Amino acid sequence: KAWPQTVAPIVHALKGKKGVFILDATKQLVYGDYEGVGEQTLIKEVRRGNGTVVETRVHEKGFKIVTLCLLRKGELIVVAYRKIPIRRHESTVAAELVKEGQGILGEDAPDVILVDRGFISGPLFASWKKDGLDVVVPLKRNMNLFEDMQGLAKLKDGLEVRLEDGKNKQTIIKAFSDLTSLDSYPGKLSGLLVTQYRGLSKEPSEQWGFLTTLDIRTRKQALTIYHNYDDRSLIENKGYRELKQGFNLAHYPGLSSRAQSLHLFFMLLTFNLVALWRSGGGERYVGIGIRRLRRQALTSPDQVI
């Protein structure tokens, strides 16, 4: 039987704001005959020493680890995860991961999820919206919706928000509502388009933006969405990088599926425990024996130390 893929009951120790969900995936390359492994060949651009860029074929063997994380009080907690072959797209497990996470957290589940471009899907976003979960995602430059926003910006339409990043370093964001050009999404969407960043005006080819199912009617709403998406980078800096470099994510103790599952489960559980310790208050338990800890610290039988 596969090892459990839920590591979140301890997340209830982080009391307070609901936080946000962050859904992402990372590649896990391996060498050897690992059970369930996948293989794929990609065309990648490689920069040579003389500065020229050439395309080359790259063969990869391994897995993808897809994680649904909760960002709350500055700490990243893994709620649920899936290990899939590297050739399988992470979006195929997005719906089940989010449903699992909402079931685990119940009323404490966030109502906003941050994802990357790989998860853009009208039906998926519509399903999340129906369940009370709004999404924020970066736009692809080849999307009709992105071109529509650029056209509206040229017509000086939309809400203009100016953000001071320091002396003469103003960022200009155009906010739009009632957008309808995402295929298979039945409702209206909102978007942000960055036309100037820290004092530097951006040509259309350099502009970037965000798509969201949230309403953007005010300056505060626009800035909240703009700033909140910065939190998604934490899954790379505080999440996957720490897991790979500090927790030996890619070093399985065996080739079997069970050995892989056991390793992932306990590694992610330990990652969560460290995050909870950092979230505050852990030091007050140093020097207290386990029996006293059980009497004083545990208030219900499903809690762990």
Tab-separated table of C-alpha atoms in Angstrom:
chain	number	residue	atom	x	y	z
A	1	LYS	CA	0.000	0.000	0.000
A	2	ALA	CA	1.304	3.462	-0.877
A	3	TRP	CA	2.501	5.662	1.949
A	4	PRO	CA	0.075	8.467	2.924
A	5	GLN	CA	0.388	11.599	0.826
A	6	THR	CA	-1.075	13.925	3.426
A	7	VAL	CA	1.280	15.545	5.917
A	8	ALA	CA	-0.871	18.409	7.127
A	9	PRO	CA	-2.686	17.634	10.428
A	10	ILE	CA	0.025	19.537	12.305
A	11	VAL	CA	-0.769	22.621	10.242
A	12	HIS	CA	-3.529	23.457	12.712
A	13	ALA	CA	-0.815	24.596	15.113
A	14	LEU	CA	-0.495	27.745	12.977
A	15	LYS	CA	-3.435	29.666	14.354
A	16	GLY	CA	-4.530	32.966	12.885
A	17	LYS	CA	-5.055	34.190	9.352
A	18	LYS	CA	-6.083	31.684	6.713
A	19	GLY	CA	-3.100	32.471	4.502
A	20	VAL	CA	-2.946	31.362	0.863
A	21	PHE	CA	-2.463	28.102	-1.003
A	22	ILE	CA	0.569	27.779	-3.299
A	23	LEU	CA	0.507	24.981	-5.870
A	24	ASP	CA	3.697	24.128	-7.732
A	25	ALA	CA	5.933	21.294	-8.930
A	26	THR	CA	9.635	20.534	-9.098
A	27	LYS	CA	11.609	18.037	-11.154
A	28	GLN	CA	13.487	15.281	-9.384
A	29	LEU	CA	16.072	13.757	-11.709
A	30	VAL	CA	17.376	10.280	-10.866
A	31	TYR	CA	19.822	7.740	-12.249
A	32	GLY	CA	18.897	4.104	-11.953
A	33	ASP	CA	15.965	1.737	-12.335
A	34	TYR	CA	13.560	3.406	-9.918
A	35	GLU	CA	10.081	1.962	-9.846
A	36	GLY	CA	7.557	4.224	-11.573
A	37	VAL	CA	10.189	6.504	-13.099
A	38	GLY	CA	9.453	8.462	-16.272
A	39	GLU	CA	11.634	9.695	-19.130
A	40	GLN	CA	11.351	12.550	-21.614
A	41	THR	CA	13.402	14.387	-24.229
A	42	LEU	CA	13.208	18.170	-24.418
A	43	ILE	CA	14.549	20.860	-26.705
A	44	LYS	CA	16.340	23.456	-24.601
A	45	GLU	CA	18.250	26.635	-25.363
A	46	VAL	CA	21.861	26.586	-24.173
A	47	ARG	CA	24.126	29.634	-24.055
A	48	ARG	CA	27.676	28.939	-25.200
A	49	GLY	CA	30.792	30.565	-23.831
A	50	ASN	CA	30.904	33.045	-26.707
A	51	GLY	CA	27.380	34.249	-25.900
A	52	THR	CA	25.549	32.514	-28.738
A	53	VAL	CA	22.406	30.534	-27.968
A	54	VAL	CA	21.798	27.143	-29.568
A	55	GLU	CA	19.043	24.564	-29.250
A	56	THR	CA	19.965	21.120	-27.986
A	57	ARG	CA	18.113	17.907	-27.130
A	58	VAL	CA	18.146	17.009	-23.430
A	59	HIS	CA	17.089	13.610	-22.086
A	60	GLU	CA	15.677	13.578	-18.563
A	61	LYS	CA	14.792	10.685	-16.263
A	62	GLY	CA	12.977	11.078	-12.982
A	63	PHE	CA	9.853	12.279	-11.246
A	64	LYS	CA	7.931	15.434	-10.500
A	65	ILE	CA	6.977	16.290	-6.941
A	66	VAL	CA	3.765	18.334	-6.949
A	67	THR	CA	2.989	20.083	-3.681
A	68	LEU	CA	0.072	22.011	-2.305
A	69	CYS	CA	1.464	24.328	0.352
A	70	LEU	CA	-0.096	26.647	2.874
A	71	LEU	CA	1.626	29.995	3.361
A	72	ARG	CA	0.665	31.378	6.737
A	73	LYS	CA	2.504	33.787	9.007
A	74	GLY	CA	5.540	33.701	6.728
A	75	GLU	CA	5.967	29.941	6.959
A	76	LEU	CA	5.456	27.404	4.198
A	77	ILE	CA	3.710	24.163	5.185
A	78	VAL	CA	3.224	21.204	2.831
A	79	VAL	CA	-0.425	20.140	3.055
A	80	ALA	CA	-0.516	17.383	0.414
A	81	TYR	CA	1.690	16.115	-2.398
A	82	ARG	CA	1.948	13.747	-5.341
A	83	LYS	CA	4.946	12.046	-6.929
A	84	ILE	CA	4.357	11.518	-10.658
A	85	PRO	CA	6.540	10.467	-13.621
A	86	ILE	CA	8.506	13.365	-15.062
A	87	ARG	CA	6.702	13.222	-18.410
A	88	ARG	CA	3.275	13.696	-16.784
A	89	HIS	CA	2.020	17.268	-16.494
A	90	GLU	CA	1.484	18.589	-12.991
A	91	SER	CA	-1.904	20.066	-13.888
A	92	THR	CA	-3.362	16.536	-14.054
A	93	VAL	CA	-3.256	16.269	-10.251
A	94	ALA	CA	-4.114	19.899	-9.441
A	95	ALA	CA	-7.824	19.400	-8.786
A	96	GLU	CA	-7.399	16.393	-6.495
A	97	LEU	CA	-4.618	18.043	-4.489
A	98	VAL	CA	-6.664	21.177	-3.846
A	99	LYS	CA	-9.757	19.164	-2.957
A	100	GLU	CA	-7.691	17.138	-0.514
A	101	GLY	CA	-6.188	20.267	1.030
A	102	GLN	CA	-9.591	21.896	1.471
A	103	GLY	CA	-10.889	18.745	3.119
A	104	ILE	CA	-7.978	18.618	5.552
A	105	LEU	CA	-8.162	22.264	6.618
A	106	GLY	CA	-11.950	22.669	6.517
A	107	GLU	CA	-13.004	26.140	7.605
A	108	ASP	CA	-9.344	27.119	7.999
A	109	ALA	CA	-8.621	26.533	4.293
A	110	PRO	CA	-7.463	29.604	2.333
A	111	ASP	CA	-9.752	31.219	-0.224
A	112	VAL	CA	-6.927	32.232	-2.603
A	113	ILE	CA	-4.475	30.001	-4.492
A	114	LEU	CA	-1.296	31.113	-6.297
A	115	VAL	CA	-0.186	28.999	-9.276
A	116	ASP	CA	2.197	29.331	-12.207
A	117	ARG	CA	1.421	29.471	-15.928
A	118	GLY	CA	1.428	25.703	-16.298
A	119	PHE	CA	-1.869	25.473	-14.431
A	120	ILE	CA	-3.854	27.909	-16.611
A	121	SER	CA	-7.168	26.203	-17.377
A	122	GLY	CA	-10.618	27.734	-17.730
A	123	PRO	CA	-12.496	24.638	-16.458
A	124	LEU	CA	-10.093	24.216	-13.519
A	125	PHE	CA	-10.414	27.868	-12.469
A	126	ALA	CA	-14.204	27.678	-12.827
A	127	SER	CA	-14.299	24.611	-10.591
A	128	TRP	CA	-12.175	26.338	-7.936
A	129	LYS	CA	-14.300	29.491	-8.112
A	130	LYS	CA	-17.422	27.393	-7.576
A	131	ASP	CA	-15.811	25.959	-4.433
A	132	GLY	CA	-14.997	29.446	-3.113
A	133	LEU	CA	-11.334	29.451	-4.141
A	134	ASP	CA	-9.970	32.364	-6.204
A	135	VAL	CA	-6.822	31.992	-8.292
A	136	VAL	CA	-3.965	34.345	-9.186
A	137	VAL	CA	-1.651	33.319	-12.043
A	138	PRO	CA	0.892	35.047	-14.332
A	139	LEU	CA	-0.252	35.567	-17.901
A	140	LYS	CA	1.346	33.940	-20.925
A	141	ARG	CA	2.403	36.526	-23.503
A	142	ASN	CA	0.748	34.594	-26.327
A	143	MET	CA	-2.666	34.661	-24.658
A	144	ASN	CA	-5.503	36.645	-26.210
A	145	LEU	CA	-6.288	38.028	-22.782
A	146	PHE	CA	-2.766	39.460	-22.468
A	147	GLU	CA	-3.092	41.178	-25.847
A	148	ASP	CA	-6.520	42.511	-24.867
A	149	MET	CA	-5.072	44.103	-21.737
A	150	GLN	CA	-2.271	45.739	-23.729
A	151	GLY	CA	-4.824	47.115	-26.182
A	152	LEU	CA	-6.936	48.523	-23.345
A	153	ALA	CA	-3.820	50.101	-21.809
A	154	LYS	CA	-3.068	51.920	-25.084
A	155	LEU	CA	-6.625	53.276	-25.030
A	156	LYS	CA	-5.926	54.511	-21.491
A	157	ASP	CA	-8.696	52.284	-20.203
A	158	GLY	CA	-8.675	50.556	-16.831
A	159	LEU	CA	-7.580	51.590	-13.353
A	160	GLU	CA	-4.051	53.006	-13.137
A	161	VAL	CA	-2.149	52.299	-9.931
A	162	ARG	CA	1.179	53.954	-9.158
A	163	LEU	CA	3.528	52.397	-6.646
A	164	GLU	CA	6.537	54.249	-5.266
A	165	ASP	CA	9.517	51.876	-4.940
A	166	GLY	CA	11.920	54.588	-3.887
A	167	LYS	CA	13.196	57.871	-5.265
A	168	ASN	CA	12.320	58.125	-8.975
A	169	LYS	CA	11.509	54.396	-9.051
A	170	GLN	CA	7.805	54.389	-9.713
A	171	THR	CA	5.985	51.237	-10.833
A	172	ILE	CA	2.814	51.663	-12.899
A	173	ILE	CA	0.209	48.903	-12.926
A	174	LYS	CA	-2.919	48.900	-15.069
A	175	ALA	CA	-5.865	46.998	-13.568
A	176	PHE	CA	-8.758	45.669	-15.635
A	177	SER	CA	-12.036	43.976	-14.755
A	178	ASP	CA	-14.784	42.217	-16.703
A	179	LEU	CA	-12.347	40.370	-18.996
A	180	THR	CA	-13.909	37.465	-20.899
A	181	SER	CA	-11.321	36.061	-23.315
A	182	LEU	CA	-10.129	32.964	-21.438
A	183	ASP	CA	-11.331	29.854	-23.234
A	184	SER	CA	-13.798	27.651	-21.334
A	185	TYR	CA	-14.110	30.035	-18.376
A	186	PRO	CA	-17.802	30.924	-17.993
A	187	GLY	CA	-17.416	34.078	-15.929
A	188	LYS	CA	-15.583	37.388	-15.985
A	189	LEU	CA	-11.966	37.789	-14.929
A	190	SER	CA	-9.684	40.573	-13.772
A	191	GLY	CA	-6.098	41.322	-14.736
A	192	LEU	CA	-3.021	43.367	-13.905
A	193	LEU	CA	-0.523	44.674	-16.462
A	194	VAL	CA	2.839	46.158	-15.435
A	195	THR	CA	3.752	48.904	-17.937
A	196	GLN	CA	6.521	50.577	-15.919
A	197	TYR	CA	8.767	48.942	-13.334
A	198	ARG	CA	10.863	50.915	-10.864
A	199	GLY	CA	11.127	53.935	-13.110
A	200	LEU	CA	11.748	52.036	-16.349
A	201	SER	CA	8.983	52.045	-18.964
A	202	LYS	CA	8.385	48.632	-20.500
A	203	GLU	CA	7.881	47.995	-24.195
A	204	PRO	CA	4.952	45.692	-25.033
A	205	SER	CA	7.374	42.767	-25.476
A	206	GLU	CA	8.745	43.364	-21.947
A	207	GLN	CA	5.471	43.852	-20.094
A	208	TRP	CA	4.032	41.212	-17.808
A	209	GLY	CA	0.836	40.725	-15.925
A	210	PHE	CA	-1.472	38.558	-13.856
A	211	LEU	CA	-4.847	36.957	-14.336
A	212	THR	CA	-7.227	36.467	-11.415
A	213	THR	CA	-10.765	35.418	-10.621
A	214	LEU	CA	-10.791	38.065	-7.869
A	215	ASP	CA	-12.497	41.405	-8.412
A	216	ILE	CA	-10.248	44.416	-8.992
A	217	ARG	CA	-12.259	47.592	-8.528
A	218	THR	CA	-9.997	49.605	-6.225
A	219	ARG	CA	-6.332	50.533	-5.841
A	220	LYS	CA	-6.119	48.484	-2.639
A	221	GLN	CA	-7.401	45.351	-4.369
A	222	ALA	CA	-4.897	45.765	-7.214
A	223	LEU	CA	-1.920	46.258	-4.876
A	224	THR	CA	-2.948	43.347	-2.651
A	225	ILE	CA	-2.965	40.970	-5.628
A	226	TYR	CA	0.294	42.414	-6.999
A	227	HIS	CA	2.140	42.048	-3.692
A	228	ASN	CA	0.628	38.702	-2.748
A	229	TYR	CA	1.869	36.976	-5.871
A	230	ASP	CA	5.443	37.699	-4.782
A	231	ASP	CA	4.812	35.105	-2.080
A	232	ARG	CA	4.775	32.347	-4.713
A	233	SER	CA	8.543	32.646	-5.045
A	234	LEU	CA	8.808	31.359	-1.485
A	235	ILE	CA	8.012	27.852	-2.693
A	236	GLU	CA	11.281	27.958	-4.645
A	237	ASN	CA	13.434	29.768	-2.087
A	238	LYS	CA	12.056	28.395	1.193
A	239	GLY	CA	10.528	25.235	-0.225
A	240	TYR	CA	12.086	23.249	-3.041
A	241	ARG	CA	15.592	24.697	-2.702
A	242	GLU	CA	15.640	23.887	1.018
A	243	LEU	CA	14.165	20.430	0.416
A	244	LYS	CA	16.746	19.569	-2.237
A	245	GLN	CA	19.806	21.072	-0.582
A	246	GLY	CA	18.987	20.638	3.093
A	247	PHE	CA	16.617	17.671	3.293
A	248	ASN	CA	18.114	15.468	0.536
A	249	LEU	CA	14.932	15.355	-1.530
A	250	ALA	CA	16.575	13.476	-4.408
A	251	HIS	CA	18.379	10.800	-2.371
A	252	TYR	CA	16.009	7.869	-2.046
A	253	PRO	CA	17.001	4.990	0.258
A	254	GLY	CA	15.866	2.408	-2.312
A	255	LEU	CA	14.546	1.837	-5.815
A	256	SER	CA	11.117	0.516	-4.845
A	257	SER	CA	7.989	2.641	-4.863
A	258	ARG	CA	7.506	1.990	-1.142
A	259	ALA	CA	11.014	3.190	-0.288
A	260	GLN	CA	10.428	6.362	-2.298
A	261	SER	CA	7.067	7.017	-0.614
A	262	LEU	CA	8.446	6.438	2.877
A	263	HIS	CA	11.328	8.836	2.196
A	264	LEU	CA	9.069	11.591	0.846
A	265	PHE	CA	6.547	11.277	3.656
A	266	PHE	CA	9.041	11.569	6.511
A	267	MET	CA	11.126	14.214	4.749
A	268	LEU	CA	8.087	16.468	4.219
A	269	LEU	CA	6.833	15.784	7.733
A	270	THR	CA	10.203	16.888	9.132
A	271	PHE	CA	10.174	19.955	6.857
A	272	ASN	CA	6.794	20.919	8.320
A	273	LEU	CA	7.949	20.409	11.894
A	274	VAL	CA	10.929	22.707	11.317
A	275	ALA	CA	8.610	25.346	9.813
A	276	LEU	CA	6.291	25.113	12.803
A	277	TRP	CA	9.246	25.508	15.156
A	278	ARG	CA	10.317	28.658	13.307
A	279	SER	CA	6.775	30.024	13.360
A	280	GLY	CA	7.200	30.867	17.041
A	281	GLY	CA	7.175	29.486	20.526
A	282	GLY	CA	9.195	26.322	20.066
A	283	GLU	CA	12.005	27.421	22.360
A	284	ARG	CA	9.716	27.539	25.400
A	285	TYR	CA	9.523	23.738	25.395
A	286	VAL	CA	13.291	23.159	25.543
A	287	GLY	CA	14.294	21.302	28.705
A	288	ILE	CA	10.798	20.003	29.497
A	289	GLY	CA	10.391	16.231	29.695
A	290	ILE	CA	8.038	14.372	27.380
A	291	ARG	CA	5.484	13.499	30.115
A	292	ARG	CA	5.230	17.110	31.221
A	293	LEU	CA	4.957	18.178	27.577
A	294	ARG	CA	2.021	15.839	27.106
A	295	ARG	CA	0.266	17.234	30.180
A	296	GLN	CA	0.907	20.904	29.429
A	297	ALA	CA	1.203	21.267	25.656
A	298	LEU	CA	-1.277	18.806	24.184
A	299	THR	CA	-4.920	19.791	24.346
A	300	SER	CA	-6.351	17.086	22.088
A	301	PRO	CA	-5.382	13.491	21.247
A	302	ASP	CA	-4.662	14.213	17.565
A	303	GLN	CA	-1.845	16.668	18.256
A	304	VAL	CA	1.840	15.795	17.972
A	305	ILE	CA	5.014	17.157	19.519
